[in-house]
Short mmCIF file of C-alpha atoms in Angstrom, two decimals:
data_model
loop_
_atom_site.label_atom_id
_atom_site.label_comp_id
_atom_site.label_asym_id
_atom_site.label_seq_id
_atom_site.Cartn_x
_atom_site.Cartn_y
_atom_site.Cartn_z
CA ARG A 647 -23.72 -21.09 -5.80
CA LEU A 648 -25.11 -17.75 -6.95
CA LEU A 649 -26.69 -15.43 -4.38
CA ARG A 650 -28.57 -12.18 -4.75
CA ALA A 651 -28.26 -9.20 -2.44
CA ALA A 652 -31.60 -9.85 -0.73
CA GLU A 653 -30.61 -13.42 0.08
CA LEU A 654 -27.15 -12.41 1.29
CA ALA A 655 -28.72 -9.85 3.62
CA ARG A 656 -30.27 -12.72 5.60
CA TYR A 657 -26.81 -13.93 6.62
CA ARG A 658 -25.87 -11.45 9.33
CA GLY A 659 -25.70 -13.96 12.15
CA ALA A 660 -28.75 -12.72 14.07
CA PRO A 661 -30.99 -15.21 15.91
CA GLY A 662 -33.20 -17.06 13.44
CA GLU A 663 -30.99 -16.24 10.45
CA PRO A 664 -29.42 -19.09 8.46
CA GLY A 665 -25.77 -18.11 8.87
CA LEU A 666 -23.05 -15.48 8.67
CA TYR A 667 -21.63 -14.46 5.30
CA VAL A 668 -19.30 -11.74 4.03
CA ALA A 669 -18.77 -10.78 0.38
CA LEU A 670 -15.67 -9.20 -1.12
CA LEU A 671 -15.37 -8.33 -4.81
CA GLY A 672 -18.46 -10.46 -5.31
CA ARG A 673 -16.96 -13.59 -3.67
CA VAL A 674 -19.01 -14.83 -0.74
CA PHE A 675 -17.45 -16.47 2.32
CA ASP A 676 -18.92 -18.24 5.36
CA VAL A 677 -17.40 -16.42 8.36
CA GLN A 678 -19.26 -18.28 11.08
CA ARG A 679 -16.00 -19.35 12.70
CA GLY A 680 -15.21 -15.63 13.12
CA ARG A 681 -18.56 -14.87 14.72
CA ARG A 682 -16.90 -12.89 17.50
CA HIS A 683 -15.77 -10.36 14.89
CA TYR A 684 -18.53 -10.54 12.27
CA GLY A 685 -21.61 -11.41 14.31
CA PRO A 686 -24.00 -8.87 15.87
CA GLY A 687 -22.04 -6.45 18.04
CA GLY A 688 -18.72 -7.51 16.55
CA ALA A 689 -16.14 -4.99 15.31
CA TYR A 690 -16.74 -6.07 11.70
CA SER A 691 -20.47 -6.73 11.90
CA GLY A 692 -21.09 -3.98 9.36
CA LEU A 693 -19.44 -6.17 6.71
CA SER A 694 -21.81 -9.08 7.23
CA GLY A 695 -24.66 -9.88 4.90
CA ARG A 696 -23.43 -7.58 2.13
CA ASP A 697 -20.62 -6.81 -0.26
CA ALA A 698 -18.80 -3.90 1.38
CA THR A 699 -15.69 -4.11 -0.77
CA ARG A 700 -14.98 -0.38 -0.54
CA ALA A 701 -14.71 -0.53 3.25
CA PHE A 702 -11.99 -3.17 2.99
CA ALA A 703 -9.89 -0.67 1.05
CA THR A 704 -10.75 2.55 2.88
CA GLY A 705 -11.55 1.47 6.44
CA ASP A 706 -14.71 3.59 6.25
CA PHE A 707 -17.44 1.68 8.11
CA SER A 708 -20.05 4.41 7.78
CA PRO A 709 -23.14 3.69 5.65
CA ALA A 710 -21.50 5.58 2.78
CA GLY A 711 -18.40 3.40 3.04
CA LEU A 712 -20.12 0.02 3.35
CA VAL A 713 -20.69 -0.34 -0.38
CA ASP A 714 -19.25 -2.50 -3.14
CA ASP A 715 -18.14 0.24 -5.55
CA VAL A 716 -14.36 0.81 -5.59
CA SER A 717 -14.19 2.80 -8.82
CA GLY A 718 -12.12 5.94 -8.41
CA LEU A 719 -9.97 4.63 -5.58
CA PRO A 720 -6.19 5.12 -6.02
CA PRO A 721 -4.57 1.90 -7.30
CA LEU A 722 -2.28 1.62 -4.26
CA GLN A 723 -5.34 1.69 -1.99
CA THR A 724 -6.92 -1.22 -3.83
CA LEU A 725 -3.98 -3.44 -2.85
CA ALA A 726 -5.75 -3.93 0.48
CA LEU A 727 -8.45 -5.86 -1.42
CA ARG A 728 -5.86 -8.33 -2.66
CA ARG A 729 -4.57 -8.89 0.88
CA TRP A 730 -8.08 -9.31 2.31
CA LEU A 731 -9.14 -11.69 -0.45
CA SER A 732 -6.08 -13.84 0.25
CA PHE A 733 -6.94 -13.77 3.96
CA TYR A 734 -10.52 -14.96 3.40
CA ARG A 735 -9.48 -17.66 1.00
CA SER A 736 -7.02 -18.98 3.57
CA ASN A 737 -9.24 -18.76 6.64
CA TYR A 738 -12.88 -19.12 5.59
CA GLU A 739 -14.98 -21.37 3.40
CA PRO A 740 -16.01 -19.92 0.03
CA VAL A 741 -19.76 -20.13 -0.55
CA GLY A 742 -20.28 -18.76 -4.04
CA LYS A 743 -20.69 -15.52 -5.94
CA LEU A 744 -22.94 -12.52 -5.50
CA VAL A 745 -24.97 -11.53 -8.53
CA GLY A 746 -24.57 -7.80 -9.01
CA ARG A 747 -21.66 -5.47 -9.59
CA TYR A 748 -18.94 -8.08 -10.01
CA TYR A 749 -20.75 -11.17 -11.34
CA ASP A 750 -23.66 -11.40 -13.74
CA GLU A 751 -26.72 -13.64 -13.70
CA ASN A 752 -24.62 -16.57 -14.96
CA GLY A 753 -21.77 -16.06 -12.49
CA ALA A 754 -19.47 -14.60 -15.16
CA PRO A 755 -17.14 -11.71 -14.27
CA THR A 756 -18.41 -8.23 -15.17
CA GLU A 757 -16.57 -5.23 -16.55
CA ALA A 758 -16.55 -3.75 -13.02
CA LEU A 759 -14.60 -6.76 -11.76
CA ARG A 760 -12.13 -6.49 -14.62
CA GLN A 761 -11.63 -2.81 -13.83
CA ALA A 762 -11.10 -3.54 -10.13
CA GLU A 763 -8.57 -6.25 -10.95
CA ALA A 764 -6.80 -3.88 -13.34
CA ALA A 765 -6.57 -1.28 -10.57
CA ILE A 766 -5.04 -3.88 -8.25
CA GLU A 767 -2.48 -4.80 -10.92
CA GLU A 768 -1.63 -1.13 -11.35
CA GLY A 769 -1.26 -0.85 -7.58
CA LEU A 770 1.19 -3.75 -7.61
CA ARG A 771 3.21 -2.05 -10.34
CA LEU A 772 3.30 1.25 -8.46
CA LYS A 773 4.29 -0.47 -5.23
CA ALA A 774 7.13 -2.29 -6.98
CA GLU A 775 8.35 1.04 -8.34
CA SER A 776 8.07 2.62 -4.89
CA ASP A 777 9.99 -0.24 -3.28
CA GLN A 778 12.70 0.06 -5.92
CA ARG A 779 12.88 3.82 -5.34
CA LYS A 780 13.18 3.26 -1.59
CA GLN A 781 16.12 0.93 -2.18
CA GLN A 782 17.74 3.61 -4.31
CA PHE A 783 16.92 6.48 -1.94
CA PRO A 784 16.38 5.12 1.62
CA PRO A 785 14.97 7.60 4.18
CA CYS A 786 17.41 9.42 6.46
CA ASN A 787 17.54 9.13 10.20
CA SER A 788 16.37 12.39 11.74
CA GLU A 789 15.82 14.13 15.07
CA TRP A 790 14.85 17.60 16.22
CA SER A 791 15.34 19.65 19.35
CA SER A 792 14.53 23.26 20.17
CA ALA A 793 18.14 23.78 21.24
CA THR A 794 20.01 22.48 18.20
CA GLY A 795 17.43 22.28 15.42
CA SER A 796 17.12 19.42 12.94
CA ARG A 797 19.73 16.73 12.45
CA PHE A 798 19.77 14.31 9.53
CA TRP A 799 22.17 11.42 9.13
CA CYS A 800 22.68 8.26 7.13
CA SER A 801 23.73 4.75 8.10
CA LYS A 802 23.72 1.32 6.50
CA GLN A 803 20.31 0.69 8.14
CA SER A 804 18.61 4.09 7.89
CA GLY A 805 15.03 4.00 6.70
CA GLY A 806 14.90 0.29 7.55
CA VAL A 807 16.75 -0.47 4.29
CA SER A 808 19.81 -2.70 4.76
CA ARG A 809 22.60 -2.00 2.30
CA ASP A 810 26.38 -2.03 1.94
CA TRP A 811 26.72 1.75 1.60
CA VAL A 812 25.97 4.69 3.94
CA GLY A 813 25.17 7.60 1.65
CA VAL A 814 24.80 11.32 2.19
CA PRO A 815 21.61 13.27 3.09
CA ARG A 816 19.74 15.05 0.33
CA LYS A 817 16.30 16.53 -0.23
CA LEU A 818 14.24 14.40 -2.62
CA TYR A 819 11.41 16.04 -4.55
CA THR A 820 8.82 13.67 -5.99
CA PRO A 821 6.83 14.90 -9.02
CA GLY A 822 3.23 15.58 -8.01
CA SER A 823 4.02 15.78 -4.28
CA ARG A 824 4.39 18.85 -2.14
CA GLY A 825 7.66 19.56 -0.41
CA SER A 826 10.62 17.24 -0.06
CA ARG A 827 11.84 14.44 2.19
CA CYS A 828 15.27 13.54 3.43
CA VAL A 829 16.87 10.53 1.78
CA CYS A 830 20.29 8.92 1.76
CA VAL A 831 22.04 8.96 -1.60
CA ARG A 832 24.84 6.71 -2.76
CA ALA A 833 27.78 9.02 -3.47
CA THR A 834 30.21 6.69 -5.24
CA GLY A 835 30.18 4.35 -8.22
CA PRO A 836 27.96 4.54 -11.31
CA PRO A 837 24.37 5.84 -11.22
CA SER A 838 21.58 3.36 -10.51
CA GLY A 839 20.43 1.74 -13.73
CA GLU A 840 23.93 2.06 -15.15
CA LEU A 841 25.80 -0.22 -12.76
CA ASP A 842 27.52 -1.98 -15.65
CA ALA A 843 28.65 1.25 -17.32
CA PRO A 844 32.40 1.01 -17.93
CA GLU A 845 32.87 4.79 -17.63
CA HIS A 846 31.25 7.04 -15.05
CA GLN A 847 32.05 10.00 -12.81
CA ASP A 848 32.07 8.00 -9.56
CA ARG A 849 29.24 10.08 -8.10
CA GLY A 850 26.62 7.40 -7.56
CA ASP A 851 23.13 8.98 -7.71
CA LEU A 852 24.18 12.47 -6.64
CA ASP A 853 23.29 13.93 -10.04
CA ASP A 854 19.67 12.76 -10.00
CA PRO A 855 17.61 15.83 -11.05
CA HIS A 856 15.08 15.36 -8.22
CA LEU A 857 17.73 15.84 -5.51
CA GLU A 858 18.85 19.02 -3.76
CA GLU A 859 21.66 19.60 -1.27
CA TYR A 860 20.96 20.90 2.23
CA GLU A 861 22.16 24.48 2.38
CA GLY A 862 25.03 24.91 4.82
CA CYS A 863 25.91 21.20 4.88
CA HIS A 864 29.01 19.70 3.34
CA PRO A 865 27.96 17.91 0.13
CA ARG A 866 29.80 14.73 1.08
CA ALA A 867 28.98 14.65 4.80
CA GLU A 868 27.07 11.64 6.16
CA TRP A 869 25.22 13.89 8.62
CA CYS A 870 23.83 17.40 8.57
CA VAL A 871 22.55 19.81 11.24
CA LEU A 872 20.12 22.61 10.37
CA LYS A 873 20.23 25.01 13.29
CA VAL A 874 17.17 26.91 14.49
#
């Protein structure tokens, strides 16, 4: 079934209206069973009767945010659209497609839909890289007090990343980001990406160019205190 924006706008769940629909990336779903959330007065009532795809990604429920255009959003942010689309497909009945930004008069995908899907794919790639980087450089444990200053330390569970090594604290600088963050770095064995190398210096990832030692801390210590 193909719907136009004017027809979709009649499905906001108000008395006398024919139903309660929500559209996401041009796919239309019957959300009547979630009336408590999507019906008049509900927390997500602003999504009803329209395609507010951008709000699903940004959480902006202002009039400016309740629109279908997601061009220009960072790829990682568009991953929320993938999660929401999976949620609606699993929990609500699909009704059809909305003629407009994402589907044409014949119900065929538009260039805008292809671009949105490409952004989601790029977001998946970036997330995979981020997850891999987190496995390589898990966050440190940290605490601060006015009496002793900052303390950083590593464990086999620090950063919520389970592993069979502890590591040593280092500053990690990410290109394009301001400042640094404390991570735990594997200090023995071959570098990541060269685990099968027959010859290495047994320094793990300590020589990664984006790392810096904490001044005043032993380079092989599993914990470090920066006094005030």
